Amino acid sequence: MKPDHSNKVIIVTGASAGIGRATAVALAQAGAHVVLVARRQERLAALVDELAVYPGRRLALAGDVGDAAFAATAVPQVIESMGTIDVLINNAGLGHHSHLAEMPPADMRRLWDTNVMGLLYLTQAAVPYMQQQGSGHIINVSSIVGQRPLPAMGLYCASKTAVNFISRTLCMELRPYHIRVTTVYPGRTLTEFGDALLGNRRTNPTALARVPAVRVAQAIVKAIASGKPEVYITWYDWLFAHANRLFPRTSDWLVGQISGRTSR
Ligand SMILES: NC(=O)c1ccc[n+]([C@@H]2O[C@H](COP(=O)([O-])OP(=O)(O)OC[C@H]3O[C@@H](n4cnc5c(N)ncnc54)[C@H](OP(=O)(O)O)[C@@H]3O)[C@@H](O)[C@H]2O)c1
């Protein structure tokens, strides 16, 4: 049976593309009121139109999640317009393809501001409302590479490791307020992520399989119903993450062998 999220107010960041867009569509199909956040206003407006066939209301908020002032104004706007926030999905993110020693400071700042600070700003803005209502759910989209570093993706991996620790801490801190926290660990997913990378464009991306964004979206929609603290999308993502913990040096060697051929 498909989850029913009728009348839930759900914020999705990074809703203009990829996983966030697919999640917004799946949530609208499940009856939710969806708040769409991203920088590209025209894409959000087009998505609002596309979702008009489904029940529920929409609110498009264009802005940069890495800007603290955006979160400070966006969350009260959601409360004013929708009355509550049931779920916050921190999904907006970007990657890079550059070695750490060569990464320009502006890129490092932008990546960290988007992937880590953006998540924190919106979470801090939303939590007081959730505490007041005595319920809520925060879903943080991490990555399986937050569980092990990869050459040429080091700061991205580190940002996702930070997301994992922040998520697990929030889970413990917010439990007394009946606010659930879920970390989602997608593996390689077919989205616009590769086009938006900071740094050098990959000329020889790995041939590893990618799952469609809708599969991640469906897992997120299910997680809202189940409240699971951790969600993997495929069995091989789960295996990748756990094998890394059990055999860190072997997996470093293996990843070095594979990515040595593809990291430049
Ligand atoms: N694709 C993968 O293989 C993969 C694997 C594991 C995890 N993930 C994670 O999944 C999440 C979604 O990525 P995706 O693959 O769907 O990538 P995507 O197709 O490039 O979408 C990224 C989304 O984030 C938004 N965004 C980026 N910077 C933003 C900012 N500063 N403020 C507001 N919105 C911003 C983009 O919208 P605007 O440009 O309009 O702002 C876009 O809607 C990310 O957190 C990513 O790290 C992806």
mmCIF file of C-alpha atoms and ligand atoms in Angstrom:
data_model
loop_
_atom_site.group_PDB
_atom_site.id
_atom_site.type_symbol
_atom_site.label_atom_id
_atom_site.label_comp_id
_atom_site.label_asym_id
_atom_site.label_seq_id
_atom_site.Cartn_x
_atom_site.Cartn_y
_atom_site.Cartn_z
ATOM 1 C CA MET A 1 0.000 0.000 0.000
ATOM 2 C CA LYS A 2 1.289 3.472 -0.928
ATOM 3 C CA PRO A 3 1.894 5.819 2.031
ATOM 4 C CA ASP A 4 -0.750 8.513 2.462
ATOM 5 C CA HIS A 5 0.646 11.898 3.511
ATOM 6 C CA SER A 6 -2.574 13.868 3.086
ATOM 7 C CA ASN A 7 -2.471 17.280 4.741
ATOM 8 C CA LYS A 8 1.132 16.992 5.929
ATOM 9 C CA VAL A 9 3.163 20.139 5.324
ATOM 10 C CA ILE A 10 6.523 19.053 3.932
ATOM 11 C CA ILE A 11 9.466 21.260 2.955
ATOM 12 C CA VAL A 12 11.749 19.849 0.248
ATOM 13 C CA THR A 13 15.015 21.664 -0.421
ATOM 14 C CA GLY A 14 16.682 21.196 -3.781
ATOM 15 C CA ALA A 15 13.252 20.706 -5.359
ATOM 16 C CA SER A 16 14.188 22.126 -8.764
ATOM 17 C CA ALA A 17 16.065 19.010 -9.928
ATOM 18 C CA GLY A 18 16.998 15.391 -9.321
ATOM 19 C CA ILE A 19 16.106 13.679 -6.055
ATOM 20 C CA GLY A 20 14.382 16.731 -4.564
ATOM 21 C CA ARG A 21 12.175 17.222 -7.603
ATOM 22 C CA ALA A 22 11.239 13.531 -7.733
ATOM 23 C CA THR A 23 10.495 13.624 -3.988
ATOM 24 C CA ALA A 24 8.258 16.688 -4.369
ATOM 25 C CA VAL A 25 6.296 14.902 -7.119
ATOM 26 C CA ALA A 26 5.970 11.694 -5.066
ATOM 27 C CA LEU A 27 4.816 13.669 -2.015
ATOM 28 C CA ALA A 28 2.222 15.582 -4.023
ATOM 29 C CA GLN A 29 0.968 12.225 -5.353
ATOM 30 C CA ALA A 30 0.716 11.078 -1.720
ATOM 31 C CA GLY A 31 -1.508 14.064 -0.901
ATOM 32 C CA ALA A 32 0.984 16.305 0.928
ATOM 33 C CA HIS A 33 1.165 20.097 0.972
ATOM 34 C CA VAL A 34 4.640 20.635 -0.455
ATOM 35 C CA VAL A 35 6.954 23.606 0.023
ATOM 36 C CA LEU A 36 9.510 23.750 -2.779
ATOM 37 C CA VAL A 37 12.908 25.327 -2.106
ATOM 38 C CA ALA A 38 15.768 25.949 -4.558
ATOM 39 C CA ARG A 39 17.493 28.911 -6.192
ATOM 40 C CA ARG A 40 16.012 28.581 -9.703
ATOM 41 C CA GLN A 41 12.642 30.282 -9.326
ATOM 42 C CA GLU A 42 11.446 29.514 -12.877
ATOM 43 C CA ARG A 43 11.927 25.781 -12.322
ATOM 44 C CA LEU A 44 9.978 25.929 -9.059
ATOM 45 C CA ALA A 45 7.146 27.840 -10.746
ATOM 46 C CA ALA A 46 6.989 25.209 -13.519
ATOM 47 C CA LEU A 47 6.882 22.439 -10.914
ATOM 48 C CA VAL A 48 4.063 24.163 -9.017
ATOM 49 C CA ASP A 49 2.068 24.170 -12.272
ATOM 50 C CA GLU A 50 2.899 20.526 -12.963
ATOM 51 C CA LEU A 51 1.766 19.476 -9.459
ATOM 52 C CA ALA A 52 -1.590 21.267 -9.749
ATOM 53 C CA VAL A 53 -3.206 17.968 -10.827
ATOM 54 C CA TYR A 54 -2.585 16.468 -7.380
ATOM 55 C CA PRO A 55 -4.349 17.345 -4.136
ATOM 56 C CA GLY A 56 -2.704 19.664 -1.590
ATOM 57 C CA ARG A 57 -1.224 23.132 -1.647
ATOM 58 C CA ARG A 58 2.194 24.279 -2.864
ATOM 59 C CA LEU A 59 4.481 27.085 -1.855
ATOM 60 C CA ALA A 60 7.607 27.913 -3.860
ATOM 61 C CA LEU A 61 10.404 29.662 -1.978
ATOM 62 C CA ALA A 62 13.358 30.634 -4.133
ATOM 63 C CA GLY A 63 16.607 31.151 -2.273
ATOM 64 C CA ASP A 64 20.047 29.924 -1.331
ATOM 65 C CA VAL A 65 19.963 27.489 1.617
ATOM 66 C CA GLY A 66 23.550 28.463 2.431
ATOM 67 C CA ASP A 67 22.394 31.970 3.284
ATOM 68 C CA ALA A 68 21.409 32.116 6.977
ATOM 69 C CA ALA A 69 19.021 34.993 6.268
ATOM 70 C CA PHE A 70 17.076 32.801 3.821
ATOM 71 C CA ALA A 71 16.267 30.147 6.452
ATOM 72 C CA ALA A 72 15.382 32.843 8.975
ATOM 73 C CA THR A 73 12.722 34.250 6.652
ATOM 74 C CA ALA A 74 11.645 31.096 4.767
ATOM 75 C CA VAL A 75 10.539 29.076 7.789
ATOM 76 C CA PRO A 76 8.250 31.795 9.258
ATOM 77 C CA GLN A 77 6.839 32.236 5.727
ATOM 78 C CA VAL A 78 5.921 28.534 5.665
ATOM 79 C CA ILE A 79 4.236 28.821 9.067
ATOM 80 C CA GLU A 80 2.334 31.913 7.992
ATOM 81 C CA SER A 81 1.157 30.385 4.746
ATOM 82 C CA MET A 82 0.719 26.684 5.679
ATOM 83 C CA GLY A 83 0.198 26.878 9.471
ATOM 84 C CA THR A 84 2.750 24.217 10.450
ATOM 85 C CA ILE A 85 5.778 22.160 9.362
ATOM 86 C CA ASP A 86 5.398 18.404 9.678
ATOM 87 C CA VAL A 87 8.503 17.345 7.756
ATOM 88 C CA LEU A 88 11.681 19.121 6.670
ATOM 89 C CA ILE A 89 13.657 17.343 3.957
ATOM 90 C CA ASN A 90 17.184 18.755 3.754
ATOM 91 C CA ASN A 91 18.154 17.538 0.300
ATOM 92 C CA ALA A 92 19.808 20.511 -1.493
ATOM 93 C CA GLY A 93 23.429 19.723 -2.152
ATOM 94 C CA LEU A 94 26.284 19.844 -4.585
ATOM 95 C CA GLY A 95 29.521 18.028 -5.237
ATOM 96 C CA HIS A 96 32.939 18.761 -6.680
ATOM 97 C CA HIS A 97 35.559 17.016 -8.726
ATOM 98 C CA SER A 98 38.923 18.401 -7.640
ATOM 99 C CA HIS A 99 41.815 17.339 -5.463
ATOM 100 C CA LEU A 100 41.812 18.898 -1.984
ATOM 101 C CA ALA A 101 45.209 20.548 -2.404
ATOM 102 C CA GLU A 102 43.942 22.414 -5.478
ATOM 103 C CA MET A 103 40.410 23.337 -4.482
ATOM 104 C CA PRO A 104 39.765 27.114 -4.555
ATOM 105 C CA PRO A 105 38.618 28.568 -1.194
ATOM 106 C CA ALA A 106 35.439 29.955 -2.792
ATOM 107 C CA ASP A 107 34.446 26.441 -3.934
ATOM 108 C CA MET A 108 35.225 24.967 -0.505
ATOM 109 C CA ARG A 109 33.064 27.611 1.181
ATOM 110 C CA ARG A 110 30.192 27.206 -1.271
ATOM 111 C CA LEU A 111 30.137 23.440 -0.930
ATOM 112 C CA TRP A 112 30.212 23.541 2.878
ATOM 113 C CA ASP A 113 27.650 26.341 3.066
ATOM 114 C CA THR A 114 25.214 24.397 0.876
ATOM 115 C CA ASN A 115 25.676 20.847 2.161
ATOM 116 C CA VAL A 116 26.230 21.487 5.870
ATOM 117 C CA MET A 117 25.391 25.048 6.939
ATOM 118 C CA GLY A 118 22.215 25.115 4.829
ATOM 119 C CA LEU A 119 20.959 21.984 6.563
ATOM 120 C CA LEU A 120 21.796 23.470 9.975
ATOM 121 C CA TYR A 121 20.199 26.862 9.281
ATOM 122 C CA LEU A 122 16.884 25.346 8.152
ATOM 123 C CA THR A 123 16.888 22.775 10.939
ATOM 124 C CA GLN A 124 17.519 25.445 13.581
ATOM 125 C CA ALA A 125 14.754 27.582 12.127
ATOM 126 C CA ALA A 126 12.223 24.708 11.970
ATOM 127 C CA VAL A 127 12.912 22.917 15.271
ATOM 128 C CA PRO A 128 11.310 25.513 17.613
ATOM 129 C CA TYR A 129 8.001 25.158 15.717
ATOM 130 C CA MET A 130 8.235 21.361 15.828
ATOM 131 C CA GLN A 131 9.048 21.466 19.552
ATOM 132 C CA GLN A 132 6.055 23.695 20.164
ATOM 133 C CA GLN A 133 3.704 21.339 18.322
ATOM 134 C CA GLY A 134 5.294 18.259 19.957
ATOM 135 C CA SER A 135 5.948 16.468 16.669
ATOM 136 C CA GLY A 136 7.987 16.652 13.493
ATOM 137 C CA HIS A 137 10.349 14.786 11.226
ATOM 138 C CA ILE A 138 13.660 15.928 9.756
ATOM 139 C CA ILE A 139 15.060 13.959 6.824
ATOM 140 C CA ASN A 140 18.651 14.630 5.838
ATOM 141 C CA VAL A 141 19.857 13.415 2.459
ATOM 142 C CA SER A 142 23.441 12.266 2.898
ATOM 143 C CA SER A 143 25.309 9.834 0.626
ATOM 144 C CA ILE A 144 27.019 6.471 0.926
ATOM 145 C CA VAL A 145 30.277 8.355 0.286
ATOM 146 C CA GLY A 146 29.756 10.104 3.617
ATOM 147 C CA GLN A 147 30.877 6.752 5.021
ATOM 148 C CA ARG A 148 34.179 6.613 3.152
ATOM 149 C CA PRO A 149 36.311 9.186 1.294
ATOM 150 C CA LEU A 150 36.925 9.072 -2.441
ATOM 151 C CA PRO A 151 39.790 10.782 -4.305
ATOM 152 C CA ALA A 152 38.748 14.043 -6.013
ATOM 153 C CA MET A 153 35.545 14.119 -3.950
ATOM 154 C CA GLY A 154 37.145 14.592 -0.521
ATOM 155 C CA LEU A 155 35.339 17.688 0.704
ATOM 156 C CA TYR A 156 31.994 16.422 -0.589
ATOM 157 C CA CYS A 157 32.529 13.145 1.296
ATOM 158 C CA ALA A 158 33.542 15.097 4.421
ATOM 159 C CA SER A 159 30.441 17.287 4.146
ATOM 160 C CA LYS A 160 28.270 14.164 4.033
ATOM 161 C CA THR A 161 30.125 12.662 7.007
ATOM 162 C CA ALA A 162 29.264 15.890 8.836
ATOM 163 C CA VAL A 163 25.631 15.431 7.759
ATOM 164 C CA ASN A 164 25.680 11.888 9.196
ATOM 165 C CA PHE A 165 27.000 13.035 12.580
ATOM 166 C CA ILE A 166 24.651 16.035 12.701
ATOM 167 C CA SER A 167 21.736 13.743 11.862
ATOM 168 C CA ARG A 168 22.594 11.192 14.538
ATOM 169 C CA THR A 169 23.090 13.925 17.126
ATOM 170 C CA LEU A 170 19.756 15.533 16.230
ATOM 171 C CA CYS A 171 18.121 12.129 16.514
ATOM 172 C CA MET A 172 19.235 11.877 20.155
ATOM 173 C CA GLU A 173 18.641 15.533 21.033
ATOM 174 C CA LEU A 174 15.170 15.785 19.507
ATOM 175 C CA ARG A 175 13.733 12.435 20.612
ATOM 176 C CA PRO A 176 12.334 13.912 23.869
ATOM 177 C CA TYR A 177 10.296 16.350 21.743
ATOM 178 C CA HIS A 178 8.863 13.531 19.562
ATOM 179 C CA ILE A 179 10.782 14.847 16.549
ATOM 180 C CA ARG A 180 12.139 12.020 14.419
ATOM 181 C CA VAL A 181 15.315 12.285 12.365
ATOM 182 C CA THR A 182 16.171 10.132 9.349
ATOM 183 C CA THR A 183 19.430 9.972 7.402
ATOM 184 C CA VAL A 184 19.099 8.826 3.796
ATOM 185 C CA TYR A 185 22.158 7.326 2.101
ATOM 186 C CA PRO A 186 21.706 7.324 -1.669
ATOM 187 C CA GLY A 187 24.348 5.782 -3.874
ATOM 188 C CA ARG A 188 24.874 6.804 -7.485
ATOM 189 C CA THR A 189 21.625 8.307 -8.731
ATOM 190 C CA LEU A 190 20.601 9.641 -12.160
ATOM 191 C CA THR A 191 20.199 13.392 -11.601
ATOM 192 C CA GLU A 192 21.800 16.688 -12.653
ATOM 193 C CA PHE A 193 24.409 16.319 -9.884
ATOM 194 C CA GLY A 194 27.243 15.657 -12.380
ATOM 195 C CA ASP A 195 26.401 18.805 -14.382
ATOM 196 C CA ALA A 196 26.463 21.018 -11.276
ATOM 197 C CA LEU A 197 29.837 19.776 -9.929
ATOM 198 C CA LEU A 198 32.345 22.403 -8.795
ATOM 199 C CA GLY A 199 35.877 21.987 -10.129
ATOM 200 C CA ASN A 200 36.941 20.045 -13.199
ATOM 201 C CA ARG A 201 34.349 18.387 -15.358
ATOM 202 C CA ARG A 202 34.715 14.580 -15.218
ATOM 203 C CA THR A 203 35.804 13.337 -18.591
ATOM 204 C CA ASN A 204 35.692 9.653 -17.735
ATOM 205 C CA PRO A 205 32.988 9.007 -15.158
ATOM 206 C CA THR A 206 32.872 5.496 -13.703
ATOM 207 C CA ALA A 207 30.611 3.000 -15.372
ATOM 208 C CA LEU A 208 28.938 2.052 -12.068
ATOM 209 C CA ALA A 209 25.167 1.700 -12.250
ATOM 210 C CA ARG A 210 22.938 4.611 -11.263
ATOM 211 C CA VAL A 211 19.408 4.296 -9.905
ATOM 212 C CA PRO A 212 16.624 6.627 -11.075
ATOM 213 C CA ALA A 213 15.863 9.591 -8.761
ATOM 214 C CA VAL A 214 12.310 8.345 -8.326
ATOM 215 C CA ARG A 215 13.631 5.305 -6.465
ATOM 216 C CA VAL A 216 15.276 7.546 -3.853
ATOM 217 C CA ALA A 217 12.096 9.643 -3.729
ATOM 218 C CA GLN A 218 9.990 6.565 -2.994
ATOM 219 C CA ALA A 219 12.354 5.549 -0.191
ATOM 220 C CA ILE A 220 12.025 9.046 1.326
ATOM 221 C CA VAL A 221 8.216 8.936 1.098
ATOM 222 C CA LYS A 222 8.264 5.541 2.842
ATOM 223 C CA ALA A 223 10.641 6.838 5.527
ATOM 224 C CA ILE A 224 8.157 9.572 6.434
ATOM 225 C CA ALA A 225 5.664 6.830 7.241
ATOM 226 C CA SER A 226 8.111 4.471 8.974
ATOM 227 C CA GLY A 227 10.261 7.017 10.826
ATOM 228 C CA LYS A 228 13.313 4.766 10.316
ATOM 229 C CA PRO A 229 16.525 6.506 11.439
ATOM 230 C CA GLU A 230 18.606 5.236 8.490
ATOM 231 C CA VAL A 231 17.601 4.484 4.920
ATOM 232 C CA TYR A 232 19.666 2.820 2.181
ATOM 233 C CA ILE A 233 18.314 2.680 -1.334
ATOM 234 C CA THR A 234 19.860 -0.566 -2.616
ATOM 235 C CA TRP A 235 21.352 -3.654 -1.014
ATOM 236 C CA TYR A 236 24.701 -2.920 -2.659
ATOM 237 C CA ASP A 237 24.798 0.595 -1.127
ATOM 238 C CA TRP A 238 24.251 -1.047 2.273
ATOM 239 C CA LEU A 239 27.016 -3.573 1.545
ATOM 240 C CA PHE A 240 29.383 -0.805 0.346
ATOM 241 C CA ALA A 241 28.838 1.164 3.565
ATOM 242 C CA HIS A 242 29.200 -1.803 5.909
ATOM 243 C CA ALA A 243 32.135 -3.434 4.100
ATOM 244 C CA ASN A 244 33.981 -0.123 4.483
ATOM 245 C CA ARG A 245 33.491 -0.225 8.225
ATOM 246 C CA LEU A 246 34.601 -3.841 8.535
ATOM 247 C CA PHE A 247 37.556 -3.717 6.116
ATOM 248 C CA PRO A 248 38.659 -0.064 5.895
ATOM 249 C CA ARG A 249 42.176 -0.675 4.536
ATOM 250 C CA THR A 250 41.127 -3.213 1.945
ATOM 251 C CA SER A 251 38.386 -0.907 0.755
ATOM 252 C CA ASP A 252 40.808 2.076 0.620
ATOM 253 C CA TRP A 253 43.093 -0.029 -1.574
ATOM 254 C CA LEU A 254 40.233 -1.146 -3.802
ATOM 255 C CA VAL A 255 38.780 2.356 -4.191
ATOM 256 C CA GLY A 256 42.290 3.714 -4.873
ATOM 257 C CA GLN A 257 42.724 1.146 -7.654
ATOM 258 C CA ILE A 258 39.384 1.983 -9.270
ATOM 259 C CA SER A 259 39.427 5.758 -8.836
ATOM 260 C CA GLY A 260 43.123 6.079 -9.745
ATOM 261 C CA ARG A 261 41.968 5.419 -13.277
ATOM 262 C CA THR A 262 39.059 7.858 -13.174
ATOM 263 C CA SER A 263 39.818 10.717 -10.755
ATOM 264 C CA ARG A 264 41.470 13.076 -13.241
HETATM 265 N N1 LIG B 1 23.118 12.053 -7.625
HETATM 266 C C1 LIG B 1 23.798 11.244 -6.836
HETATM 267 O O1 LIG B 1 24.475 10.307 -7.308
HETATM 268 C C2 LIG B 1 23.748 11.411 -5.318
HETATM 269 C C3 LIG B 1 24.248 10.366 -4.535
HETATM 270 C C4 LIG B 1 24.195 10.492 -3.159
HETATM 271 C C5 LIG B 1 23.676 11.629 -2.574
HETATM 272 N N2 LIG B 1 23.203 12.637 -3.351
HETATM 273 C C6 LIG B 1 22.673 13.823 -2.671
HETATM 274 O O2 LIG B 1 21.335 14.019 -3.068
HETATM 275 C C7 LIG B 1 21.007 15.402 -2.923
HETATM 276 C C8 LIG B 1 20.324 15.883 -4.190
HETATM 277 O O3 LIG B 1 21.252 15.829 -5.254
HETATM 278 P P1 LIG B 1 20.831 15.457 -6.749
HETATM 279 O O4 LIG B 1 21.623 14.276 -7.129
HETATM 280 O O5 LIG B 1 19.375 15.426 -6.875
HETATM 281 O O6 LIG B 1 21.486 16.714 -7.526
HETATM 282 P P2 LIG B 1 20.868 17.772 -8.548
HETATM 283 O O7 LIG B 1 20.058 17.089 -9.588
HETATM 284 O O8 LIG B 1 22.023 18.598 -8.984
HETATM 285 O O9 LIG B 1 19.912 18.646 -7.623
HETATM 286 C C9 LIG B 1 20.441 19.457 -6.612
HETATM 287 C C10 LIG B 1 19.359 20.362 -6.081
HETATM 288 O O10 LIG B 1 19.892 21.163 -5.017
HETATM 289 C C11 LIG B 1 19.589 22.529 -5.284
HETATM 290 N N3 LIG B 1 20.612 23.394 -4.724
HETATM 291 C C12 LIG B 1 21.952 23.341 -4.944
HETATM 292 N N4 LIG B 1 22.560 24.338 -4.275
HETATM 293 C C13 LIG B 1 21.580 25.022 -3.629
HETATM 294 C C14 LIG B 1 21.579 26.152 -2.775
HETATM 295 N N5 LIG B 1 22.727 26.781 -2.430
HETATM 296 N N6 LIG B 1 20.386 26.593 -2.292
HETATM 297 C C15 LIG B 1 19.231 25.966 -2.621
HETATM 298 N N7 LIG B 1 19.176 24.887 -3.411
HETATM 299 C C16 LIG B 1 20.334 24.425 -3.920
HETATM 300 C C17 LIG B 1 19.487 22.636 -6.800
HETATM 301 O O11 LIG B 1 18.632 23.688 -7.177
HETATM 302 P P3 LIG B 1 19.083 25.140 -7.705
HETATM 303 O O12 LIG B 1 20.302 24.936 -8.550
HETATM 304 O O13 LIG B 1 17.869 25.589 -8.470
HETATM 305 O O14 LIG B 1 19.320 25.948 -6.488
HETATM 306 C C18 LIG B 1 18.810 21.313 -7.129
HETATM 307 O O15 LIG B 1 17.424 21.444 -6.971
HETATM 308 C C19 LIG B 1 22.305 16.135 -2.624
HETATM 309 O O16 LIG B 1 22.384 16.403 -1.240
HETATM 310 C C20 LIG B 1 23.364 15.127 -3.021
HETATM 311 O O17 LIG B 1 24.559 15.302 -2.291
HETATM 312 C C21 LIG B 1 23.221 12.559 -4.723
#
